[in-house]
Amino acid sequence: MPRPALTLLSRDEVEELHSKALSLLEKVGVFFEDKGVERLLTQNGLELRNGRVLFTESCIKEALSKAPKRIPLYDREGRPVSVLGEGRTVFNPGSAAIKILDFGASEPRNPTLKDLRDLVILVDALKGFKAQSTALVPSEVPNEVKDAERLYVVLKYSAKPIVTGAFTVENLPLMVEMLKAVREDYRTRPFAIFDVCPTPPLNWSRVTSRNLVDLARLGVPAEIISMPGLGGTSPVTVYGALVQHHAEVLSGIALSQIVSPGAPVIYGGSPTLIHPYYGTAVITSPESVLVTLAYRDLARHFSLPVHGYLGLSDSKAVDYQAGAEAAYTAVLAAVAGFDVASGPGMLEFESVQSLEKLVLDNEVCMLADRIARGFSPDAEVVEVIREVVLEKRGNFLAHKHTRSRYREELHLPKVWDVASRGKEAKQSLLHWAHEEVLRTLREHAPPILDGDRLARLNSVRKVLWERVGQRPPDV
């Protein structure tokens, strides 16, 4: 079947980049803030020099050979959604936004638990998103429980799989207990992915390294998100940032496989350009996107599932810039075959979510998916054309071939204005998206968790809130 394909690096270029990353790991090494994790690595044969762990080529080679090449992904009910590693993109909203932009507002505000619940219900209804994320950080929730409280809301109000993450060492095991409360076989049929991020350049914080160790031990998929900032926290060149990015991800893969050989890991990233004038972290810059596309080739070379922050925007409003940036990065994600693409709904350097942009990005993701799907050969076509030209006066519209095939062949956007110009003035896409948000929240009935599973989940949540001496709020 003809499908668009996008490859940036040749095999020789991949091997050269990999060799340079190995050289970094062997000569410069990686700093681990957590001394327990550092000790775990040295006890497994790695050298500690000047406070940095040196990874050997043989260690990396062995880790890459043990990391799973395919990770099946299920929903909350145990139904298969995708197989990560096969290049069929699972779009999900960008995660952990600390602000939300209301319709008609020029400045974003702090989000609440209700905002998170509304976002989860909206995403549950939007077909372009095969997964949820813990997309908002509710401001009224104590810092000590924010991470797990977000997961509770998603588990309660949607059956879609989840991309999430922990902000603390202590809460990650409890968040996995939440998964277990919902479905005992969360290890064999995973329905949640946890992000863990090294700190550039070549550091792992206490929280993220301990999270990665715990995820490997508990058998939960970990997405290793390296975040080089070109010109700030990494070399300013695309090539240099790519070498550093690859080394950081390899160090995470090695750690996970030392802890538990065969632990599910996803090669991810969120590279940015540190703007030379404003100091902002621009994720949709051409250079950031080139790093992302190139590390996809590195991941594929080692047959690893791959993730990217794509389908998002750095704009501060839902405007032309937002649409352009979301569209070109979403299409690249689908055509390049990223397994997981996080970002829709996001604005302003991964810090703001917009419900209206989620509705518009949903259409963008479905268009991207249609382009990536390609097309099939049509065995009937010569006979159909002959019949229409010679017997139907050249009109394909009423032919049975058109009637039988157009639904499966054509994607008809719900959002774009492609109708003939009428007498009545049409409202803007942003107004249409806002009305769609209101209609969906009014009419969509999410599959709310109930019965014994909700009771077990509530029990875990109660333990969470006891850590801050409070009762869980209604949500």
Short mmCIF file of C-alpha atoms in Angstrom, two decimals:
data_model
loop_
_atom_site.label_atom_id
_atom_site.label_comp_id
_atom_site.label_asym_id
_atom_site.label_seq_id
_atom_site.Cartn_x
_atom_site.Cartn_y
_atom_site.Cartn_z
CA MET A 1 0.00 0.00 0.00
CA PRO A 2 1.53 3.41 -0.96
CA ARG A 3 2.14 5.46 2.19
CA PRO A 4 4.14 8.63 2.73
CA ALA A 5 7.50 7.94 4.32
CA LEU A 6 9.91 10.30 5.99
CA THR A 7 13.49 9.39 6.82
CA LEU A 8 16.18 11.90 7.69
CA LEU A 9 19.29 9.87 8.51
CA SER A 10 21.12 7.26 6.48
CA ARG A 11 22.38 4.11 8.19
CA ASP A 12 25.94 5.49 8.18
CA GLU A 13 24.75 8.75 9.77
CA VAL A 14 22.84 6.85 12.45
CA GLU A 15 25.91 4.77 13.30
CA GLU A 16 28.14 7.85 13.45
CA LEU A 17 25.73 9.68 15.78
CA HIS A 18 25.40 6.60 17.97
CA SER A 19 29.17 6.29 18.16
CA LYS A 20 29.52 9.92 19.29
CA ALA A 21 26.83 9.42 21.96
CA LEU A 22 28.66 6.33 23.23
CA SER A 23 31.85 8.36 23.40
CA LEU A 24 30.05 10.95 25.57
CA LEU A 25 28.72 8.25 27.90
CA GLU A 26 32.17 6.63 28.22
CA LYS A 27 34.28 9.78 28.62
CA VAL A 28 31.96 12.38 30.21
CA GLY A 29 29.42 10.14 31.88
CA VAL A 30 26.13 11.01 33.57
CA PHE A 31 25.49 12.61 36.97
CA PHE A 32 22.86 10.94 39.16
CA GLU A 33 21.61 13.11 42.02
CA ASP A 34 20.27 10.07 43.87
CA LYS A 35 23.14 8.22 45.50
CA GLY A 36 21.08 5.03 45.71
CA VAL A 37 20.67 4.98 41.94
CA GLU A 38 24.34 5.83 41.52
CA ARG A 39 25.26 2.92 43.80
CA LEU A 40 22.93 0.57 41.89
CA LEU A 41 24.80 1.36 38.67
CA THR A 42 28.30 1.00 40.12
CA GLN A 43 27.34 -2.28 41.79
CA ASN A 44 26.47 -3.51 38.29
CA GLY A 45 29.98 -2.86 37.00
CA LEU A 46 29.90 0.76 35.88
CA GLU A 47 32.71 3.12 36.87
CA LEU A 48 32.20 6.26 38.94
CA ARG A 49 34.64 9.03 38.06
CA ASN A 50 34.48 12.56 39.50
CA GLY A 51 30.91 11.97 40.59
CA ARG A 52 29.70 10.83 37.16
CA VAL A 53 28.74 7.32 36.08
CA LEU A 54 30.56 6.15 32.95
CA PHE A 55 28.48 3.86 30.72
CA THR A 56 30.38 1.36 28.59
CA GLU A 57 29.54 0.41 25.02
CA SER A 58 28.89 -3.18 26.09
CA CYS A 59 26.44 -2.02 28.78
CA ILE A 60 24.48 0.06 26.24
CA LYS A 61 24.56 -2.73 23.66
CA GLU A 62 23.20 -5.24 26.16
CA ALA A 63 20.45 -2.83 27.31
CA LEU A 64 19.33 -2.16 23.74
CA SER A 65 19.17 -5.89 23.07
CA LYS A 66 16.88 -6.44 26.08
CA ALA A 67 14.51 -3.50 25.67
CA PRO A 68 11.16 -4.63 24.16
CA LYS A 69 10.64 -3.88 20.48
CA ARG A 70 6.85 -3.82 20.76
CA ILE A 71 4.63 -2.63 23.63
CA PRO A 72 0.91 -3.39 23.37
CA LEU A 73 -1.29 -0.59 24.68
CA TYR A 74 -4.80 -1.21 26.04
CA ASP A 75 -7.58 0.94 27.40
CA ARG A 76 -8.97 0.93 30.94
CA GLU A 77 -11.36 -1.91 30.06
CA GLY A 78 -8.62 -4.14 28.64
CA ARG A 79 -9.43 -3.57 24.98
CA PRO A 80 -6.42 -3.27 22.60
CA VAL A 81 -5.75 0.27 21.33
CA SER A 82 -2.38 0.08 19.57
CA VAL A 83 0.96 -1.69 19.46
CA LEU A 84 3.78 0.77 20.13
CA GLY A 85 6.67 0.04 17.77
CA GLU A 86 4.50 -0.38 14.67
CA GLY A 87 4.44 3.34 13.82
CA ARG A 88 0.71 4.01 14.13
CA THR A 89 0.52 7.34 15.90
CA VAL A 90 -1.40 7.62 19.17
CA PHE A 91 -2.12 11.33 19.58
CA ASN A 92 -2.81 12.59 23.12
CA PRO A 93 -3.06 16.04 24.72
CA GLY A 94 0.11 17.70 25.95
CA SER A 95 0.56 17.03 29.64
CA ALA A 96 1.06 18.95 32.88
CA ALA A 97 0.00 22.41 31.74
CA ILE A 98 0.03 24.86 34.64
CA LYS A 99 -2.40 27.32 33.00
CA ILE A 100 -5.60 27.20 30.96
CA LEU A 101 -6.71 29.78 28.38
CA ASP A 102 -10.47 30.45 28.44
CA PHE A 103 -12.39 31.34 25.29
CA GLY A 104 -12.23 35.11 24.78
CA ALA A 105 -9.49 35.64 27.36
CA SER A 106 -6.13 37.18 26.52
CA GLU A 107 -4.35 35.90 29.64
CA PRO A 108 -4.37 32.29 30.90
CA ARG A 109 -5.43 31.47 34.47
CA ASN A 110 -4.71 28.77 37.03
CA PRO A 111 -6.67 25.57 36.27
CA THR A 112 -8.91 23.75 38.75
CA LEU A 113 -10.01 20.15 39.27
CA LYS A 114 -13.23 20.98 37.41
CA ASP A 115 -11.18 22.21 34.43
CA LEU A 116 -9.28 18.92 34.42
CA ARG A 117 -12.51 16.91 34.58
CA ASP A 118 -13.98 18.95 31.68
CA LEU A 119 -10.83 18.42 29.61
CA VAL A 120 -10.88 14.66 30.25
CA ILE A 121 -14.56 14.42 29.22
CA LEU A 122 -13.89 16.48 26.08
CA VAL A 123 -10.90 14.32 25.06
CA ASP A 124 -12.93 11.19 25.75
CA ALA A 125 -15.38 12.36 23.07
CA LEU A 126 -12.80 13.42 20.45
CA LYS A 127 -11.99 10.56 18.06
CA GLY A 128 -8.65 11.95 16.90
CA PHE A 129 -7.14 11.28 20.32
CA LYS A 130 -6.62 7.60 21.09
CA ALA A 131 -5.20 8.40 24.53
CA GLN A 132 -5.64 10.80 27.41
CA SER A 133 -2.98 12.57 29.42
CA THR A 134 -2.86 14.17 32.83
CA ALA A 135 -3.05 17.43 30.93
CA LEU A 136 -3.67 20.03 33.64
CA VAL A 137 -2.16 20.61 37.08
CA PRO A 138 -5.07 21.70 39.32
CA SER A 139 -4.01 24.72 41.35
CA GLU A 140 -6.20 24.17 44.42
CA VAL A 141 -4.72 20.70 45.11
CA PRO A 142 -1.76 20.54 47.57
CA ASN A 143 1.60 20.15 45.83
CA GLU A 144 2.26 16.87 47.64
CA VAL A 145 -0.66 15.12 45.89
CA LYS A 146 -1.08 16.98 42.59
CA ASP A 147 0.44 14.24 40.40
CA ALA A 148 -1.67 11.34 41.66
CA GLU A 149 -4.86 13.42 41.91
CA ARG A 150 -4.61 14.15 38.18
CA LEU A 151 -4.41 10.43 37.44
CA TYR A 152 -7.47 9.76 39.62
CA VAL A 153 -9.61 12.16 37.56
CA VAL A 154 -8.58 10.60 34.24
CA LEU A 155 -9.10 7.03 35.48
CA LYS A 156 -12.57 7.93 36.76
CA TYR A 157 -13.89 9.80 33.72
CA SER A 158 -12.38 8.06 30.67
CA ALA A 159 -11.53 4.57 29.44
CA LYS A 160 -8.78 5.74 27.06
CA PRO A 161 -5.14 4.85 27.91
CA ILE A 162 -3.19 7.54 29.74
CA VAL A 163 0.16 9.30 29.42
CA THR A 164 1.10 10.59 32.86
CA GLY A 165 4.01 11.11 35.24
CA ALA A 166 4.89 11.60 38.90
CA PHE A 167 6.22 14.79 40.50
CA THR A 168 7.56 12.97 43.57
CA VAL A 169 9.33 9.74 44.46
CA GLU A 170 6.76 8.82 47.10
CA ASN A 171 3.65 9.07 44.93
CA LEU A 172 4.71 6.90 42.00
CA PRO A 173 4.10 3.52 43.74
CA LEU A 174 0.74 4.83 44.89
CA MET A 175 -0.16 5.92 41.34
CA VAL A 176 0.63 2.38 40.19
CA GLU A 177 -1.65 1.16 43.01
CA MET A 178 -4.37 3.27 41.36
CA LEU A 179 -3.82 1.38 38.11
CA LYS A 180 -3.99 -1.92 39.99
CA ALA A 181 -7.24 -0.85 41.70
CA VAL A 182 -8.79 -0.36 38.27
CA ARG A 183 -7.34 -3.47 36.60
CA GLU A 184 -5.17 -6.16 38.22
CA ASP A 185 -3.40 -7.06 34.96
CA TYR A 186 -1.97 -3.56 34.43
CA ARG A 187 1.49 -5.11 33.78
CA THR A 188 0.52 -7.62 31.10
CA ARG A 189 -2.05 -5.34 29.46
CA PRO A 190 -0.68 -1.84 30.15
CA PHE A 191 -2.99 1.15 29.91
CA ALA A 192 -0.72 3.88 31.32
CA ILE A 193 2.65 5.30 30.27
CA PHE A 194 4.77 7.36 32.67
CA ASP A 195 7.08 10.14 31.43
CA VAL A 196 10.52 10.45 33.02
CA CYS A 197 12.88 13.27 32.03
CA PRO A 198 16.65 13.51 32.37
CA THR A 199 17.90 17.02 33.10
CA PRO A 200 20.12 18.37 30.32
CA PRO A 201 23.03 18.24 29.96
CA LEU A 202 23.61 14.60 31.03
CA ASN A 203 22.02 14.66 34.52
CA TRP A 204 19.25 12.72 36.21
CA SER A 205 17.44 14.27 39.19
CA ARG A 206 16.58 12.27 42.31
CA VAL A 207 12.86 12.18 41.43
CA THR A 208 13.11 11.14 37.79
CA SER A 209 15.86 8.54 38.24
CA ARG A 210 14.02 6.94 41.18
CA ASN A 211 10.78 7.02 39.18
CA LEU A 212 12.52 5.22 36.32
CA VAL A 213 13.86 2.57 38.70
CA ASP A 214 10.42 2.05 40.26
CA LEU A 215 8.69 1.86 36.88
CA ALA A 216 11.12 -0.83 35.72
CA ARG A 217 10.57 -2.83 38.90
CA LEU A 218 6.78 -2.48 38.66
CA GLY A 219 6.66 -3.35 34.94
CA VAL A 220 4.99 -0.08 33.85
CA PRO A 221 6.01 1.49 30.49
CA ALA A 222 8.38 4.45 30.90
CA GLU A 223 8.75 7.15 28.27
CA ILE A 224 12.25 8.66 28.49
CA ILE A 225 11.89 12.33 27.52
CA SER A 226 15.21 14.05 26.89
CA MET A 227 14.81 17.82 26.62
CA PRO A 228 17.92 19.45 25.13
CA GLY A 229 17.55 23.22 24.75
CA LEU A 230 19.60 24.27 21.72
CA GLY A 231 21.94 27.07 22.66
CA GLY A 232 21.09 26.85 26.38
CA THR A 233 21.27 23.35 27.83
CA SER A 234 22.76 21.68 24.75
CA PRO A 235 24.95 22.68 21.80
CA VAL A 236 23.24 25.19 19.52
CA THR A 237 23.65 22.96 16.46
CA VAL A 238 21.01 20.38 15.57
CA TYR A 239 23.73 17.74 15.29
CA GLY A 240 25.18 18.54 18.71
CA ALA A 241 21.80 18.56 20.44
CA LEU A 242 20.99 15.25 18.77
CA VAL A 243 24.17 13.57 20.07
CA GLN A 244 23.45 14.79 23.61
CA HIS A 245 19.78 13.78 23.35
CA HIS A 246 20.70 10.28 22.24
CA ALA A 247 23.24 9.87 25.05
CA GLU A 248 20.70 10.96 27.68
CA VAL A 249 18.03 8.55 26.43
CA LEU A 250 20.55 5.70 26.21
CA SER A 251 21.53 6.27 29.85
CA GLY A 252 17.87 5.92 30.84
CA ILE A 253 17.39 2.77 28.78
CA ALA A 254 20.51 1.27 30.37
CA LEU A 255 19.29 2.09 33.89
CA SER A 256 15.87 0.53 33.28
CA GLN A 257 17.32 -2.66 31.77
CA ILE A 258 19.87 -3.05 34.61
CA VAL A 259 17.01 -2.83 37.12
CA SER A 260 14.74 -5.20 35.22
CA PRO A 261 15.79 -6.73 31.88
CA GLY A 262 12.91 -6.46 29.42
CA ALA A 263 11.30 -3.50 31.22
CA PRO A 264 9.10 -1.59 28.73
CA VAL A 265 10.71 1.70 27.64
CA ILE A 266 9.83 4.20 24.93
CA TYR A 267 12.46 6.42 23.26
CA GLY A 268 11.05 9.94 23.67
CA GLY A 269 11.95 13.58 23.58
CA SER A 270 10.98 17.20 23.84
CA PRO A 271 13.84 19.22 22.32
CA THR A 272 13.54 23.00 22.23
CA LEU A 273 15.38 26.00 20.87
CA ILE A 274 16.36 28.48 23.58
CA HIS A 275 15.50 31.70 21.79
CA PRO A 276 18.60 33.89 21.58
CA TYR A 277 16.65 37.13 22.18
CA TYR A 278 13.84 36.11 24.56
CA GLY A 279 15.21 33.06 26.38
CA THR A 280 11.99 31.15 25.70
CA ALA A 281 12.00 27.39 25.00
CA VAL A 282 10.54 27.11 21.49
CA ILE A 283 9.48 23.54 20.78
CA THR A 284 8.06 24.12 17.30
CA SER A 285 11.17 25.79 15.84
CA PRO A 286 12.53 24.11 12.68
CA GLU A 287 15.67 23.11 14.61
CA SER A 288 13.68 21.49 17.44
CA VAL A 289 11.62 19.57 14.89
CA LEU A 290 14.75 18.41 13.06
CA VAL A 291 16.16 16.98 16.31
CA THR A 292 12.85 15.19 16.88
CA LEU A 293 12.72 13.71 13.37
CA ALA A 294 16.34 12.61 13.57
CA TYR A 295 16.02 10.85 16.94
CA ARG A 296 13.06 8.98 15.48
CA ASP A 297 15.53 7.43 13.02
CA LEU A 298 17.91 6.56 15.87
CA ALA A 299 15.08 4.88 17.78
CA ARG A 300 13.92 2.97 14.71
CA HIS A 301 17.49 1.79 14.03
CA PHE A 302 17.32 -0.05 17.35
CA SER A 303 13.65 -1.08 16.80
CA LEU A 304 12.46 0.90 19.81
CA PRO A 305 8.98 2.45 20.16
CA VAL A 306 9.29 6.22 19.77
CA HIS A 307 7.53 9.28 21.20
CA GLY A 308 7.58 12.98 20.31
CA TYR A 309 6.11 16.26 21.50
CA LEU A 310 4.27 17.19 18.31
CA GLY A 311 0.88 18.64 17.31
CA LEU A 312 1.25 21.65 19.61
CA SER A 313 2.08 25.36 19.41
CA ASP A 314 4.22 28.00 21.09
CA SER A 315 1.68 30.74 20.33
CA LYS A 316 -0.02 32.54 23.23
CA ALA A 317 -3.43 32.46 21.52
CA VAL A 318 -5.51 30.11 19.36
CA ASP A 319 -4.55 31.97 16.19
CA TYR A 320 -2.89 31.46 12.79
CA GLN A 321 0.47 30.64 14.41
CA ALA A 322 -1.19 28.05 16.65
CA GLY A 323 -2.91 26.36 13.72
CA ALA A 324 0.17 26.33 11.51
CA GLU A 325 2.52 24.97 14.19
CA ALA A 326 0.06 22.31 15.35
CA ALA A 327 -0.70 21.21 11.77
CA TYR A 328 2.84 20.84 10.43
CA THR A 329 4.11 19.06 13.52
CA ALA A 330 1.09 16.71 13.65
CA VAL A 331 1.48 15.75 9.99
CA LEU A 332 5.20 15.11 10.53
CA ALA A 333 4.38 12.93 13.55
CA ALA A 334 1.98 10.77 11.57
CA VAL A 335 4.05 10.55 8.39
CA ALA A 336 7.27 9.79 10.29
CA GLY A 337 5.48 7.04 12.22
CA PHE A 338 5.89 8.22 15.82
CA ASP A 339 4.12 5.72 18.06
CA VAL A 340 3.09 8.34 20.62
CA ALA A 341 2.63 12.06 19.86
CA SER A 342 1.90 14.32 22.83
CA GLY A 343 1.00 17.98 22.51
CA PRO A 344 -2.48 18.76 21.10
CA GLY A 345 -4.28 21.56 22.93
CA MET A 346 -1.04 23.10 24.13
CA LEU A 347 0.14 26.68 23.76
CA GLU A 348 2.96 28.87 25.03
CA PHE A 349 5.97 26.60 25.41
CA GLU A 350 4.12 23.55 26.82
CA SER A 351 2.60 25.52 29.71
CA VAL A 352 -0.99 26.34 28.67
CA GLN A 353 -3.96 24.20 27.59
CA SER A 354 -7.00 25.37 25.62
CA LEU A 355 -10.22 23.38 25.23
CA GLU A 356 -11.01 25.16 21.96
CA LYS A 357 -7.58 24.33 20.57
CA LEU A 358 -8.11 20.68 21.54
CA VAL A 359 -11.23 20.61 19.37
CA LEU A 360 -9.36 22.17 16.43
CA ASP A 361 -6.28 19.97 16.95
CA ASN A 362 -8.53 16.91 16.96
CA GLU A 363 -9.36 17.70 13.33
CA VAL A 364 -5.68 18.28 12.53
CA CYS A 365 -4.74 14.91 14.01
CA MET A 366 -7.42 13.11 12.00
CA LEU A 367 -6.21 14.83 8.81
CA ALA A 368 -2.63 13.84 9.64
CA ASP A 369 -3.73 10.27 10.25
CA ARG A 370 -5.52 10.22 6.87
CA ILE A 371 -2.43 11.40 5.01
CA ALA A 372 -0.23 8.86 6.81
CA ARG A 373 -2.64 6.03 5.97
CA GLY A 374 -1.89 6.39 2.25
CA PHE A 375 -4.10 4.58 -0.24
CA SER A 376 -4.79 1.13 -1.63
CA PRO A 377 -4.61 -0.08 -5.24
CA ASP A 378 -8.00 -0.07 -6.96
CA ALA A 379 -8.46 -3.18 -9.12
CA GLU A 380 -11.73 -1.89 -10.63
CA VAL A 381 -10.49 1.47 -11.80
CA VAL A 382 -9.92 0.81 -15.54
CA GLU A 383 -13.35 -0.75 -15.97
CA VAL A 384 -14.98 2.03 -13.93
CA ILE A 385 -13.40 4.78 -16.04
CA ARG A 386 -14.28 2.94 -19.29
CA GLU A 387 -17.90 2.59 -18.23
CA VAL A 388 -18.27 6.20 -17.09
CA VAL A 389 -16.54 7.69 -20.16
CA LEU A 390 -18.29 5.53 -22.75
CA GLU A 391 -21.68 4.92 -21.12
CA LYS A 392 -22.32 7.54 -18.38
CA ARG A 393 -21.35 10.79 -20.16
CA GLY A 394 -18.31 11.27 -17.92
CA ASN A 395 -20.21 11.63 -14.64
CA PHE A 396 -18.67 9.61 -11.77
CA LEU A 397 -20.95 11.10 -9.12
CA ALA A 398 -23.82 8.63 -9.41
CA HIS A 399 -21.72 5.57 -10.25
CA LYS A 400 -21.96 2.65 -7.83
CA HIS A 401 -18.15 2.65 -7.45
CA THR A 402 -18.30 6.19 -6.04
CA ARG A 403 -21.20 5.37 -3.73
CA SER A 404 -19.57 2.22 -2.39
CA ARG A 405 -16.07 3.60 -1.89
CA TYR A 406 -16.21 7.23 -0.86
CA ARG A 407 -16.84 6.65 2.84
CA GLU A 408 -13.73 4.54 3.29
CA GLU A 409 -11.58 6.57 0.87
CA LEU A 410 -12.37 10.16 1.89
CA HIS A 411 -11.81 12.03 5.14
CA LEU A 412 -14.26 14.93 5.21
CA PRO A 413 -13.15 17.52 7.79
CA LYS A 414 -15.87 18.56 10.18
CA VAL A 415 -14.16 21.81 11.05
CA TRP A 416 -12.76 23.36 7.86
CA ASP A 417 -15.03 25.66 5.87
CA VAL A 418 -15.10 24.04 2.42
CA ALA A 419 -18.71 24.83 1.54
CA SER A 420 -19.73 27.22 -1.23
CA ARG A 421 -19.98 30.86 -0.24
CA GLY A 422 -23.49 31.52 1.07
CA LYS A 423 -25.47 34.61 1.86
CA GLU A 424 -25.12 34.29 5.64
CA ALA A 425 -21.83 35.23 7.29
CA LYS A 426 -20.13 32.23 8.90
CA GLN A 427 -18.75 32.41 12.40
CA SER A 428 -15.03 32.02 12.96
CA LEU A 429 -13.47 28.60 13.57
CA LEU A 430 -12.64 29.66 17.12
CA HIS A 431 -16.29 30.50 17.85
CA TRP A 432 -17.35 27.21 16.27
CA ALA A 433 -14.81 25.35 18.43
CA HIS A 434 -16.11 27.06 21.57
CA GLU A 435 -19.69 26.03 20.80
CA GLU A 436 -18.43 22.50 20.15
CA VAL A 437 -16.76 22.45 23.57
CA LEU A 438 -20.01 23.55 25.24
CA ARG A 439 -22.10 21.05 23.25
CA THR A 440 -19.75 18.16 24.01
CA LEU A 441 -19.62 18.89 27.74
CA ARG A 442 -23.42 19.13 27.77
CA GLU A 443 -24.16 15.99 25.72
CA HIS A 444 -21.27 13.53 25.99
CA ALA A 445 -21.74 10.77 28.57
CA PRO A 446 -18.25 9.59 29.60
CA PRO A 447 -17.78 5.97 30.76
CA ILE A 448 -17.51 6.85 34.45
CA LEU A 449 -15.85 4.17 36.55
CA ASP A 450 -18.25 2.55 39.03
CA GLY A 451 -18.79 -0.43 41.32
CA ASP A 452 -15.95 -2.26 43.07
CA ARG A 453 -13.29 -0.71 40.85
CA LEU A 454 -14.30 2.84 41.79
CA ALA A 455 -14.48 1.83 45.46
CA ARG A 456 -10.93 0.43 45.30
CA LEU A 457 -9.68 3.52 43.45
CA ASN A 458 -11.33 5.78 46.04
CA SER A 459 -9.57 3.81 48.82
CA VAL A 460 -6.19 4.48 47.25
CA ARG A 461 -7.10 8.14 46.79
CA LYS A 462 -8.06 8.38 50.46
CA VAL A 463 -4.57 7.16 51.42
CA LEU A 464 -3.10 9.80 49.11
CA TRP A 465 -4.97 12.66 50.76
CA GLU A 466 -4.20 11.37 54.28
CA ARG A 467 -0.60 12.31 53.49
CA VAL A 468 -1.65 15.97 53.66
CA GLY A 469 -4.18 15.47 56.48
CA GLN A 470 -7.19 16.21 54.28
CA ARG A 471 -10.23 14.47 52.83
CA PRO A 472 -10.40 14.15 49.02
CA PRO A 473 -12.59 16.85 47.43
CA ASP A 474 -15.57 16.00 45.25
CA VAL A 475 -14.76 15.78 41.57
#
